[in-house]
Each structure stands twice: as C-alpha cells, then as structure tokens.
Amino acid sequence: MDAISVLQTVMSAIQSGAVNLTSGDSSATGNVTVATGAAPAVASLNLLQLPSLISMLLSFSAVRDWLKLLLLGAIVETCRRVLTKAYYGFVNYFWITATFDGNDECVDWLMFWLSKHSIFRTARTLDVSTRSFGRNAAVAGDTGNEDDTEGRKISFLPSLSTTYTLWYKYRYVTITRDEVPDGPWNSPRQTLRIRILTRDHKILRQLLIEAKQLFHKASENMISIYVSDPSDYWKRVSTHHKRPMQSIILDPGVIELVLNDAKDFLASKAWYAERGIPHRRGYLLYGAPGSGKTSLIHSIAGELNLDVYILSLTRLGLDDTSLSSIIADLPTQCIVLVEDIDAAFHQGVKRDIADPEKREQHDAREHPGKGGNEGTNTVGRVTLSGLLNALDGIAAQEGRILFATTNDYSALDPALCRPGRLDLHIEFKLASKYQCREMFRRFYLPSSSASKSTKPDEDQDEAIDDKDSGYGSRSASVEADADDTNASVKSTSSDPSPSPAPAAPSSSGSSEDSLTTYVGMAHTARAPKLSCKQAAELADRFAAAIPNRSFSMATLQGYLMAYKTRPYDAVADAPAWVERRLQEKMPKAPAPAPQAAAASVATISTSTSPAATSDAGTQVPAVAKEAEAVS
C-alpha cells in the first residue's frame, strides 16, 4: 500500500467516524472504489470533526507526555524571564552601573586611582605591571615596603575577567575588567565596569572627580603625547616633563609673541562665538633646522597645560576619511602638531632642501626644496583637499591650537597658509649674537643664577665661595679643580677638544699602548663655579667668536656639550672650531686628475724658455698643495 492509499484510508475513516485503523487491509482490495469516493469525503470535512481527531491523537500516551513537557517548559521559561526582569529591575533600582571604554582617558584616571587603593594589598588575583599611566609617581601604594629604587615603579591592577569588591564612602563597589572584540581586523578592546550600591549619582561623580584630581596631581609637571593608531583612536605613547620657558633661547619677543597670542585665543571663546568665527588657531613655524621650533612647542604646551597630539600624515592606512575622523575626535583644548608638513606628500626620507648653514649653496638656489619629481612621489592616501577640509571643514574640532613646522616655506601650497588654517607665520633663523651669548651663559651658570637677569650683580659675586676667586683664566680653573679630579681627567680637560663630529678616535687611557678608544669628549671633570660676572664675560667672548646667523642653535648646543665642564676651553677653542666648520661648508671643487696635472706640467716645461721653465717649476708645488688641501 503506497502513501496515497494510506492517506485516503485515514480520511475515509475520519469521514465515517471510525477511529480503528486496522481495516486498511480490507480496503486495499477496493482501492479503486475508495479512491473514487474519497475525494468528495475530503471535500466534506468540516471543523465539527476536529474534536474527534484531537481525541484520537490524545489517545496516544506519548502525545500526552509531550504536551505535559511542553506546558511545563513554557511555565518554567515564563517564570525565569519574569524573575530575571524583576532581579535586574531591583538591581538597577539600587545599583549604579558605569562602563568605560579602554581607549578613553577617564580609564587612566580610574586605573591610577585603583592602583593606589588598599584593596590590592590583600587581593588574591591581580595584574602586576610597571605602567605608571604616564605619571612619575609611585603607584604601588603605601604598603610599608615602598619601592624607592630608580626606574619604573610597580603598580597592582585589576585582572581581566575578575570582579573586585571594595568600599567607597560606605558604599559597596564592584570593579570588573573585560576584553570585548573590536571587529575582525582590530585587537580586542578593554572595558572597565564599576557598580556602586547607591541611588545617589553624586557618589559616582565624586569617585570620578577624585580619580581625576589624583591623576592630575601626579602630573602637575608633565604633558602627555598622543598619536593616532591604525584603528583611528588617539593613544598616549609617552609623557614628558614640562619644559620651562627660560630654557628656550630665541630672539627677543618671539616667545612672548606666540605665548601671549595663544593665551588670548584660549580666553576668547565667547568672542569667537558671538561673531560666528570658528574657534581655531594655527601657527606655522618655518626656518632652519635645529633652530628651536619643536622646543618652543614643547615649552608652550607646558605653559598652557595642554597635551600634544601628533598628527602624522604619512601613517599607514590614513586617508581623507580617517583624517577627518581623528581630527573630529580631538579634545576641545589641545595642541595638534604636524611636523615637517612640507614632506607630507613626498616619498622617501630625503628631501631636496638646502642646508641654511651653507650660504653659497643657499644663495645659488632660487627655490630650494622643490624637486623635479615633486608631483609624482606621493605617499599615503591623504590628499591636499582632504587635509584642508580636516583643518577648517565642517567636521573640524574647535578649541584646538595647530602647530605646523617646515624647513622649506616655499614648498607649501598657498591654500594651506591662508588665515583660518595657519594664521601666524614665524620664521626661525640661524643663531644670532644674542642667542649665542644667552646659550653660553645658561649652559655654565647654576640653575638658580641662570634664571635671573643677565646683568652681573656685584652682591652675588661677593657671595660666591672662595673657589670662584681663582677662575679668571683657563689655567687657574684647571688648578682649582686639581684636588677633586685625577690627573688623567685634568689633563684631558686642559687639552683642546676636537670637533664634536667624530673625525678620528682619541685614546681614553693615559698609556700609549691602551686599546680602549672612544670618539667625543668624556664629561668626567667637575665644572668650575662661575659667578654671574664671569659667565657674562665669557659669554661675550664666545658670542664675539661666533659669526652672526651662521650656525643653528642645535649646532652650537652640540659644540658646548663637548665642553660641558670646561667653559674656558669652549671660549678658547671657538675660533678654530668656527673656521673649521666654515671650511667644511664651503663648496668643494673637484681635484684635478694626476695624469692631467702631469701632462700640463710637461707641456709647460717643453713650450717655454728656461726662465719660463723655472717659473713653471715654482707652480708645480702650488698645484700639488692646492690638490692636497682640496682632498
């Protein structure tokens, strides 16, 4: 009997009211007759016959058991959902739950606050790390065994996927760190969840404010440096001590100009809003390399108490969309630094920029920095249009201060330099006489004296101890230090120092057969104590020996570092060092080939008279001497 015959038999049994299905064999003999009469029977089936069908199904014990299980499961699931909703409603009524993204700055506040909490003295599961969260304070807590050694401090942190409990202002608090996936291409992202048993939201605010104040108290003299990662998040990479403004030596008025303008900008938010002007400010620092552009930005960031966000336009994977995203994600008040903005659309690590210290080369080039293949070597996917829109477009962040540096002002597009994007342009030249004098004076004066006026104070000179009385000459200074330094160090400090550039190794030992060699100058001698008057006199002599606008501040600093403990030698050797550096920067003419020189000499000797031959003979040594000098 096929499936169609069985179905027809069941339907005919339902039509006739019979529930006994064993009569299917007898109906098989007349399957043709049943098949012809089943069609009208199926058509006449109505809803009144459904109870009999249900009764037939319920007559099976297995069906009844299934229905019981289904009903019981539905009741249990309904109760579970009701109880779960009631539980979370109860918890949310009495608990406050806050979740923080691991890339947010407030997580650093909380992690620093947690690292100082006493709960980690008795915690059985924790993470031990040397992270200081960018701060120079010990974070191991007052356990009685503080780490007083130098270097990184130990910090105890909550472990991942572990819940910690503590009490905060008589409130029960739970803390949990977790990792959640952040897409298929990014690394997992950490989250921090804090739950407080209270109905007062002020407790959560007080906890966050306390963590923030503790964090900033530990960073009073620090600034944070942020860079953008491939996920378009700003990530803090390092922290630096604030650089005092007195340590920056520029021409008079430059520091005050930039600093006062930046302070006025930060205090003029309402003025900008009333006039519908975007609250943004841009500064372009251009000029010679090593002239103090980055140092000025570092100092101003510390003076304004702003963090620095370094924007690298050559970052791998950065395009116009990502650039706009990270610019829009900047905080309201910060410093955005774009270094070497002229190299943003060039490929490679070398640019065709003339050395400003080489005057002949600088004068020979009318437009330095513009190569012939400028438009073809592009790097990254950031376009000039995308950069302009990111700086002052509709999605650009307001309240930020933009600093851009370049060594080649003429290579910048005029659209990038217009007001609204880069408002104030400041040129940094090579070191002037004033800068040379100030650098020398601050290099060798004590910290307390260097921050005071440059004018010598007679009262301060009398207050200097007796060891300063014999430092009027270079030899006297060496003799005054004879008691505190050994003979080898004293002889090293009295000898003229070579050029800071590693020209040739010099022996570091006193014996001639010593195998230990080094390049440079060791700072083993103790520097003499100079009074303000003596430092001013030496500074004037040093400035007189340095040509005006011939060397960068970085070059002069490198020279003085070789004479860190020998101010008198630094002044005495300055003229020779200047002459040597100027000769190195002069354009070198190619030396004549030896065969060509010999042929010219032979021609002179054969084509001239004996008197002329003697004259030519006097010229040969001169040619050789000139070739030797050039080589």
XYZ file of C-alpha atoms in Angstrom:
631
model
C 0.000 0.000 0.000
C 1.540 3.301 -1.041
C 1.340 6.607 0.880
C -1.570 7.915 -1.151
C -3.678 4.857 -0.354
C -2.920 5.205 3.394
C -3.893 8.873 3.380
C -7.136 8.121 1.534
C -7.970 5.344 4.046
C -7.400 7.687 7.046
C -9.571 10.401 5.541
C -12.394 7.959 4.768
C -12.198 6.656 8.349
C -12.475 10.187 9.683
C -15.470 10.832 7.420
C -17.247 7.724 8.617
C -16.439 8.447 12.303
C -14.368 5.288 12.771
C -11.023 5.501 14.589
C -9.937 1.917 14.059
C -7.152 1.987 11.533
C -6.763 -1.819 11.266
C -9.303 -2.044 8.500
C -6.845 -0.711 5.981
C -6.074 -4.197 4.606
C -9.670 -4.950 3.709
C -9.977 -1.678 1.908
C -6.963 -2.453 -0.168
C -8.940 -4.751 -2.405
C -11.228 -1.972 -3.410
C -8.735 0.778 -3.566
C -10.098 1.967 -6.835
C -13.581 2.355 -5.423
C -12.276 4.064 -2.243
C -10.118 6.355 -4.285
C -13.061 7.480 -6.322
C -15.235 8.033 -3.265
C -12.586 9.662 -1.025
C -12.418 12.830 -2.992
C -15.909 14.021 -2.086
C -15.319 12.822 1.525
C -12.282 15.041 1.966
C -14.132 17.920 0.492
C -16.932 17.499 3.026
C -14.561 17.668 6.079
C -15.533 20.498 8.458
C -14.498 21.900 11.813
C -17.059 19.847 13.730
C -14.941 16.757 13.135
C -11.741 18.255 14.677
C -12.624 17.172 18.249
C -12.753 13.561 17.171
C -9.332 13.940 15.534
C -7.914 15.525 18.703
C -9.399 12.744 20.798
C -7.743 10.197 18.582
C -4.332 11.959 18.985
C -4.720 12.250 22.736
C -5.449 8.589 22.967
C -1.699 8.046 22.418
C 0.227 8.267 25.731
C 3.343 9.657 24.056
C 1.443 12.680 22.761
C 0.080 13.366 26.228
C 3.596 13.221 27.715
C 4.898 15.591 25.088
C 2.180 18.087 25.835
C 2.925 17.900 29.547
C 6.624 18.612 28.939
C 5.787 21.490 26.624
C 3.489 23.050 29.166
C 5.971 22.596 31.979
C 8.803 24.143 29.923
C 6.668 27.133 28.992
C 5.831 27.741 32.651
C 9.489 27.475 33.688
C 10.703 29.841 30.922
C 7.998 32.360 31.754
C 8.962 32.293 35.394
C 12.640 32.659 34.525
C 12.041 35.716 32.387
C 9.816 37.301 34.959
C 12.283 36.681 37.753
C 15.229 37.887 35.636
C 13.431 41.096 34.757
C 12.447 41.582 38.367
C 16.026 40.941 39.507
C 17.578 43.423 37.066
C 14.887 45.915 37.881
C 15.688 45.513 41.559
C 19.445 45.776 40.913
C 19.093 48.810 38.673
C 16.900 50.417 41.285
C 19.567 50.172 43.979
C 22.794 49.961 41.926
C 24.566 52.376 39.577
C 26.491 50.710 36.749
C 29.070 52.623 34.679
C 31.041 51.143 31.773
C 34.183 52.840 30.434
C 35.916 52.228 27.131
C 39.552 51.245 27.440
C 40.663 53.935 24.969
C 39.039 56.735 26.946
C 41.175 58.988 29.104
C 38.994 58.518 32.180
C 40.080 54.857 32.288
C 43.612 56.084 33.020
C 42.241 58.153 35.899
C 40.416 55.173 37.359
C 43.278 52.735 36.839
C 45.671 55.131 38.542
C 43.177 55.575 41.400
C 42.710 51.824 41.705
C 46.461 51.225 41.750
C 46.652 53.415 44.860
C 43.759 51.647 46.620
C 44.398 49.367 49.585
C 42.239 46.546 48.182
C 45.218 45.275 46.214
C 47.211 44.644 49.377
C 45.070 41.563 50.079
C 43.803 40.686 46.595
C 44.495 37.070 45.653
C 44.298 37.615 41.885
C 45.783 40.711 40.283
C 47.985 42.015 37.486
C 51.439 43.337 38.307
C 52.654 45.954 35.849
C 55.258 48.666 35.546
C 52.791 51.021 33.904
C 52.772 54.398 35.567
C 49.952 55.678 33.350
C 52.220 58.437 32.150
C 52.942 59.702 35.616
C 56.194 59.840 37.542
C 54.672 58.863 40.871
C 54.932 55.543 42.659
C 51.706 53.601 42.340
C 52.362 50.534 44.459
C 50.540 52.024 47.417
C 51.620 52.693 50.978
C 52.269 49.094 51.967
C 55.226 49.843 54.193
C 57.648 48.454 51.580
C 57.669 51.253 49.047
C 59.867 50.909 46.002
C 62.452 53.658 46.416
C 64.704 52.447 43.626
C 65.171 54.324 40.384
C 63.368 53.383 37.199
C 59.871 52.096 36.688
C 57.616 51.647 39.691
C 55.447 48.631 40.441
C 51.697 49.001 40.066
C 48.992 46.498 41.039
C 45.994 46.440 38.698
C 42.722 44.518 38.423
C 42.979 41.310 36.431
C 40.893 40.648 33.363
C 37.556 38.848 33.816
C 37.819 39.217 37.601
C 35.437 41.113 39.873
C 36.822 43.043 42.833
C 34.852 44.491 45.724
C 35.699 47.499 47.854
C 34.058 50.167 49.974
C 33.929 53.819 48.912
C 32.329 56.278 51.299
C 30.390 53.473 52.966
C 29.078 52.234 49.611
C 29.651 48.771 48.240
C 31.539 48.919 44.925
C 32.401 46.175 42.426
C 35.004 46.573 39.673
C 35.409 44.337 36.620
C 37.845 44.470 33.704
C 36.910 42.676 30.493
C 38.027 42.342 26.886
C 35.496 42.647 24.105
C 36.117 42.028 20.389
C 36.518 45.134 18.254
C 35.945 43.818 14.767
C 37.749 41.150 12.764
C 40.772 43.336 11.959
C 41.378 45.068 15.291
C 42.749 43.771 18.560
C 40.351 43.189 21.474
C 39.278 46.290 23.325
C 39.346 46.507 27.099
C 36.453 47.820 29.155
C 36.134 48.748 32.810
C 32.820 48.388 34.637
C 32.099 49.908 38.032
C 28.926 49.170 40.025
C 28.005 51.105 43.178
C 25.277 50.129 45.636
C 23.577 53.503 45.910
C 20.820 55.545 44.363
C 22.756 58.785 44.555
C 24.542 59.676 41.314
C 26.727 62.103 43.224
C 28.772 59.179 44.532
C 29.813 58.194 41.006
C 30.670 61.798 40.146
C 32.676 62.171 43.340
C 34.610 58.986 42.563
C 35.441 60.187 39.054
C 36.421 63.654 40.255
C 38.609 62.188 42.985
C 40.326 59.894 40.480
C 40.815 62.788 38.066
C 42.264 65.068 40.720
C 44.644 62.369 41.921
C 45.722 61.723 38.359
C 46.345 65.386 37.561
C 48.056 65.988 40.891
C 50.593 63.368 39.933
C 51.023 65.049 36.540
C 51.395 68.686 37.513
C 54.745 68.940 35.759
C 54.007 66.525 32.923
C 52.438 66.717 29.485
C 51.132 63.728 27.544
C 51.987 62.931 23.933
C 49.323 61.205 21.828
C 49.452 59.632 18.376
C 46.727 58.038 16.265
C 46.784 54.254 15.872
C 45.556 52.276 12.830
C 42.117 51.993 14.487
C 41.780 55.805 14.356
C 41.985 56.119 18.145
C 44.241 58.564 19.923
C 46.724 56.620 22.022
C 49.079 58.094 24.593
C 52.609 56.964 23.812
C 54.678 58.941 26.302
C 54.772 61.732 28.813
C 57.389 64.417 29.254
C 58.239 66.918 31.904
C 57.152 70.447 31.174
C 59.954 72.457 29.704
C 60.426 75.861 31.332
C 60.206 78.883 29.099
C 63.578 80.080 30.375
C 65.248 77.118 28.678
C 64.161 78.309 25.212
C 66.608 80.819 23.730
C 65.161 82.703 20.775
C 65.411 86.224 19.520
C 63.772 88.743 21.873
C 59.996 88.903 21.514
C 59.392 85.621 19.668
C 58.398 83.567 22.713
C 56.211 86.328 24.102
C 54.513 86.789 20.735
C 53.441 83.158 20.396
C 52.636 82.588 24.066
C 50.533 85.714 24.523
C 48.672 85.081 21.281
C 47.868 81.502 22.358
C 46.673 82.640 25.791
C 44.456 85.281 24.211
C 42.997 82.672 21.869
C 42.099 80.288 24.692
C 40.439 83.120 26.625
C 38.409 84.405 23.629
C 35.951 81.542 23.093
C 32.931 83.755 23.755
C 34.272 86.453 21.438
C 34.602 83.922 18.596
C 31.116 82.526 19.234
C 29.428 85.949 19.208
C 30.854 86.738 15.789
C 30.341 83.302 14.281
C 34.061 82.669 13.775
C 35.328 79.114 14.229
C 37.321 78.893 17.426
C 40.548 77.610 15.876
C 44.081 78.952 15.687
C 47.044 77.850 13.595
C 50.753 78.654 13.769
C 53.365 77.925 11.117
C 56.955 77.734 12.343
C 59.395 77.645 9.458
C 63.086 78.154 9.004
C 66.426 76.491 9.560
C 66.571 73.002 11.043
C 67.645 72.865 14.677
C 66.589 76.438 15.390
C 64.145 75.625 18.217
C 60.750 75.123 16.558
C 59.826 71.869 18.307
C 61.345 73.055 21.583
C 59.131 76.137 21.522
C 56.025 73.974 21.009
C 57.025 71.734 23.907
C 57.526 74.712 26.171
C 54.241 76.385 25.188
C 52.335 73.131 25.775
C 53.684 73.010 29.311
C 52.963 76.690 29.920
C 49.357 76.334 28.735
C 48.958 72.930 30.427
C 47.822 71.288 27.175
C 48.564 67.832 25.843
C 50.188 67.397 22.443
C 48.534 65.303 19.724
C 50.983 64.429 16.957
C 49.298 64.095 13.576
C 51.361 62.029 11.126
C 50.046 62.456 7.604
C 52.212 59.570 6.371
C 50.712 56.961 8.715
C 49.953 53.654 7.043
C 46.268 53.346 6.168
C 45.454 57.018 6.717
C 43.122 58.504 4.125
C 40.890 61.575 3.967
C 38.055 59.887 5.843
C 40.292 58.645 8.645
C 41.956 62.043 8.868
C 38.618 63.792 9.328
C 37.615 61.197 11.924
C 40.676 61.594 14.119
C 40.570 65.386 13.803
C 36.931 65.397 14.941
C 37.875 63.147 17.881
C 40.300 65.686 19.342
C 39.524 67.205 22.748
C 38.244 70.749 22.942
C 41.540 72.200 24.148
C 44.790 70.668 22.954
C 47.792 71.246 20.726
C 47.906 69.464 17.380
C 51.415 69.127 15.979
C 52.146 68.419 12.308
C 55.909 68.249 11.906
C 57.533 68.725 8.503
C 54.232 69.397 6.802
C 56.074 70.069 3.541
C 57.106 66.390 3.436
C 53.554 65.062 3.868
C 53.105 64.465 0.142
C 56.646 63.360 -0.684
C 58.073 59.890 -0.624
C 61.306 58.818 0.997
C 63.413 60.075 3.868
C 65.437 62.708 1.969
C 64.200 65.986 0.616
C 65.907 68.464 -1.678
C 66.355 71.191 0.929
C 69.437 73.361 1.003
C 71.451 73.486 4.217
C 70.889 77.007 5.585
C 74.354 77.000 7.122
C 75.900 76.669 3.636
C 75.498 80.176 2.328
C 76.945 79.541 -1.103
C 74.579 76.697 -1.775
C 71.662 78.630 -0.308
C 72.314 81.637 -2.443
C 72.769 79.556 -5.592
C 69.270 78.090 -5.323
C 66.406 80.379 -6.044
C 63.692 77.954 -4.925
C 65.148 75.332 -2.581
C 63.173 72.229 -1.724
C 61.264 71.830 -4.990
C 62.448 68.817 -6.900
C 61.599 67.958 -10.444
C 59.502 64.931 -9.479
C 57.521 66.636 -6.753
C 54.139 65.858 -8.189
C 54.821 62.173 -8.796
C 56.248 60.961 -5.474
C 53.250 60.807 -3.221
C 52.934 58.729 -0.094
C 49.812 57.634 1.707
C 46.283 58.348 0.633
C 45.811 61.793 2.167
C 45.181 64.482 -0.420
C 45.698 68.209 -0.082
C 41.954 68.756 -0.362
C 41.316 66.268 2.441
C 43.884 67.976 4.650
C 42.370 71.407 4.068
C 38.868 70.145 4.863
C 40.124 68.427 8.014
C 41.760 71.614 9.261
C 38.857 74.015 8.791
C 35.995 71.941 7.391
C 32.607 71.452 8.956
C 33.825 68.432 10.932
C 36.976 70.134 12.262
C 37.302 70.326 16.028
C 37.131 73.754 17.642
C 39.206 74.978 20.543
C 42.398 73.313 19.356
C 45.711 75.002 18.560
C 47.520 73.786 15.452
C 51.297 73.980 15.151
C 52.879 73.082 11.819
C 56.614 73.070 11.209
C 58.555 73.099 7.969
C 62.091 73.714 6.797
C 61.001 74.860 3.334
C 58.397 77.600 3.392
C 58.254 77.944 -0.391
C 57.202 74.301 -0.811
C 53.828 74.846 0.912
C 50.645 75.366 -1.030
C 49.219 78.903 -0.677
C 45.814 77.473 0.238
C 47.359 75.796 3.268
C 48.981 79.012 4.510
C 45.946 81.265 4.360
C 44.402 82.717 7.565
C 41.933 80.377 9.179
C 44.236 77.419 8.702
C 47.679 78.789 9.575
C 47.111 82.273 10.944
C 50.517 83.286 12.268
C 53.733 82.533 10.385
C 57.010 82.838 12.317
C 60.449 82.445 10.788
C 63.258 80.810 12.740
C 66.682 81.912 11.610
C 70.157 80.743 12.490
C 71.602 81.748 15.843
C 72.205 85.431 16.451
C 74.794 87.007 18.710
C 72.180 87.337 21.428
C 71.304 83.651 21.251
C 74.959 82.618 21.365
C 75.531 84.753 24.431
C 72.446 83.520 26.262
C 73.118 79.858 25.479
C 76.643 80.047 26.824
C 75.566 81.897 29.963
C 72.785 79.440 30.788
C 75.000 76.483 29.933
C 77.561 77.188 32.643
C 75.693 79.155 35.293
C 73.987 77.312 38.149
C 70.248 76.813 37.768
C 69.395 79.475 40.347
C 71.663 82.040 38.725
C 70.737 81.211 35.137
C 67.099 82.118 35.671
C 67.951 85.603 36.910
C 68.850 88.721 34.993
C 71.727 88.650 32.551
C 73.300 91.706 34.176
C 76.085 90.805 36.591
C 75.235 91.521 40.206
C 78.140 92.661 42.350
C 76.473 91.472 45.546
C 76.067 87.998 44.117
C 79.715 87.934 43.044
C 80.817 88.578 46.624
C 78.533 85.806 47.866
C 80.245 83.194 45.673
C 82.537 80.961 47.709
C 86.290 81.181 47.603
C 86.622 78.562 44.875
C 85.426 81.097 42.301
C 88.162 83.587 43.061
C 90.819 81.786 41.045
C 88.815 81.225 37.855
C 89.946 84.253 35.968
C 91.932 82.237 33.429
C 91.803 78.817 31.906
C 94.884 77.587 33.709
C 93.570 78.830 37.017
C 90.390 76.920 36.577
C 92.317 73.730 35.970
C 94.461 74.273 39.058
C 91.408 74.932 41.210
C 89.972 71.548 40.293
C 93.178 69.642 40.900
C 92.075 68.473 44.341
C 88.794 66.998 43.085
C 89.846 65.339 39.823
C 92.537 62.818 38.991
C 95.491 63.517 36.790
C 94.077 61.865 33.706
C 90.868 63.867 33.852
C 92.750 67.092 34.488
C 94.996 66.593 31.537
C 92.032 65.772 29.346
C 90.189 68.923 30.354
C 93.206 71.118 29.718
C 93.826 69.863 26.210
C 91.985 71.475 23.320
C 88.960 69.473 22.346
C 88.477 68.167 18.833
C 85.466 68.896 16.750
C 82.196 67.421 18.092
C 81.949 65.496 14.842
C 83.628 62.103 15.105
C 86.628 62.839 12.954
C 89.126 60.455 14.490
C 89.156 58.317 17.623
C 91.245 59.517 20.531
C 92.774 57.445 23.255
C 90.966 57.384 26.564
C 93.782 55.940 28.630
C 96.982 57.545 29.873
C 99.323 54.905 28.423
C 100.198 54.858 24.762
C 99.525 51.133 24.329
C 95.959 51.328 25.578
C 93.483 49.584 23.292
C 90.394 51.432 24.568
C 89.358 54.223 22.228
C 86.339 56.492 22.042
C 85.016 59.291 19.858
C 83.981 62.520 21.518
C 84.697 64.019 24.913
C 84.064 62.436 28.319
C 82.347 64.587 30.975
C 84.358 63.381 33.930
C 85.754 66.668 35.209
C 83.827 68.860 37.614
C 82.803 72.168 36.110
C 84.092 75.285 37.860
C 81.650 77.526 39.662
C 81.252 80.750 37.734
C 79.822 83.950 39.075
C 77.342 85.937 37.036
C 80.019 88.452 36.099
C 82.467 85.781 34.967
C 79.793 83.951 32.995
C 78.759 87.181 31.305
C 82.341 87.972 30.307
C 82.890 84.502 28.878
C 79.536 84.660 27.097
C 80.502 87.945 25.434
C 83.792 86.443 24.258
C 82.027 83.361 22.952
C 79.412 85.420 21.088
C 82.141 87.546 19.536
C 83.821 84.413 18.157
C 80.641 83.061 16.527
C 79.567 84.743 13.258
C 76.053 86.112 13.256
C 73.409 83.879 11.609
C 75.919 81.219 10.592
C 75.070 78.222 12.816
C 71.885 76.774 14.192
C 71.166 76.527 17.889
C 71.401 72.735 17.698
C 74.906 73.006 16.234
C 76.024 75.378 18.984
C 74.494 73.158 21.625
C 76.376 70.175 20.239
C 79.610 72.157 20.429
C 79.007 73.235 24.029
C 78.072 69.695 25.036
C 81.623 68.662 24.111
C 82.802 71.294 26.629
C 80.180 70.619 29.266
C 82.587 71.013 32.184
C 85.145 73.334 30.513
C 83.764 76.800 29.830
C 87.181 78.393 29.381
C 88.220 75.817 26.797
C 84.923 76.338 24.990
C 85.729 80.033 24.557
C 89.368 79.459 23.640
C 88.621 76.804 21.018
C 85.641 78.576 19.486
C 87.535 80.497 16.743
C 89.280 77.375 15.480
C 86.016 75.429 15.531
C 84.230 78.171 13.576
C 86.983 78.292 10.958
C 86.921 74.539 10.575
C 83.136 74.414 10.214
C 83.123 77.215 7.667
C 85.742 75.424 5.601
C 83.666 72.236 5.714
C 80.624 74.094 4.413
C 82.391 75.737 1.506
C 81.652 74.111 -1.878
C 84.474 71.755 -2.770
C 85.956 71.966 -6.296
C 86.894 68.620 -7.853
C 90.604 67.885 -7.586
C 92.470 67.645 -10.951
C 93.414 64.167 -12.092
C 97.121 63.278 -11.507
C 97.733 62.411 -15.163
C 96.205 65.668 -16.332
C 98.340 67.615 -13.876
C 101.489 65.843 -15.027
C 100.635 66.448 -18.686
C 100.116 70.150 -18.052
C 103.445 70.398 -16.282
C 105.194 68.611 -19.158
C 103.599 70.962 -21.667
C 104.772 73.981 -19.751
C 108.331 72.704 -19.498
C 108.640 71.943 -23.216
C 106.989 75.020 -24.629
C 108.688 77.708 -22.584
C 112.173 79.146 -22.195
C 114.456 78.176 -19.308
C 113.286 81.227 -17.411
C 109.706 80.268 -18.015
C 110.567 76.703 -17.045
C 111.763 77.904 -13.672
C 108.519 79.812 -13.262
C 106.551 76.716 -14.165
C 108.610 74.720 -11.732
C 107.518 77.028 -8.971
C 103.896 76.443 -9.955
C 104.015 72.662 -9.642
C 104.308 72.564 -5.847
C 101.474 75.098 -5.644
C 99.207 72.872 -7.735
C 100.025 69.872 -5.586
C 99.478 71.810 -2.410
C 96.121 73.017 -3.646
C 95.102 69.467 -4.619
C 96.218 68.198 -1.225
C 94.197 70.902 0.509
C 91.108 70.052 -1.530
C 91.457 66.318 -0.816
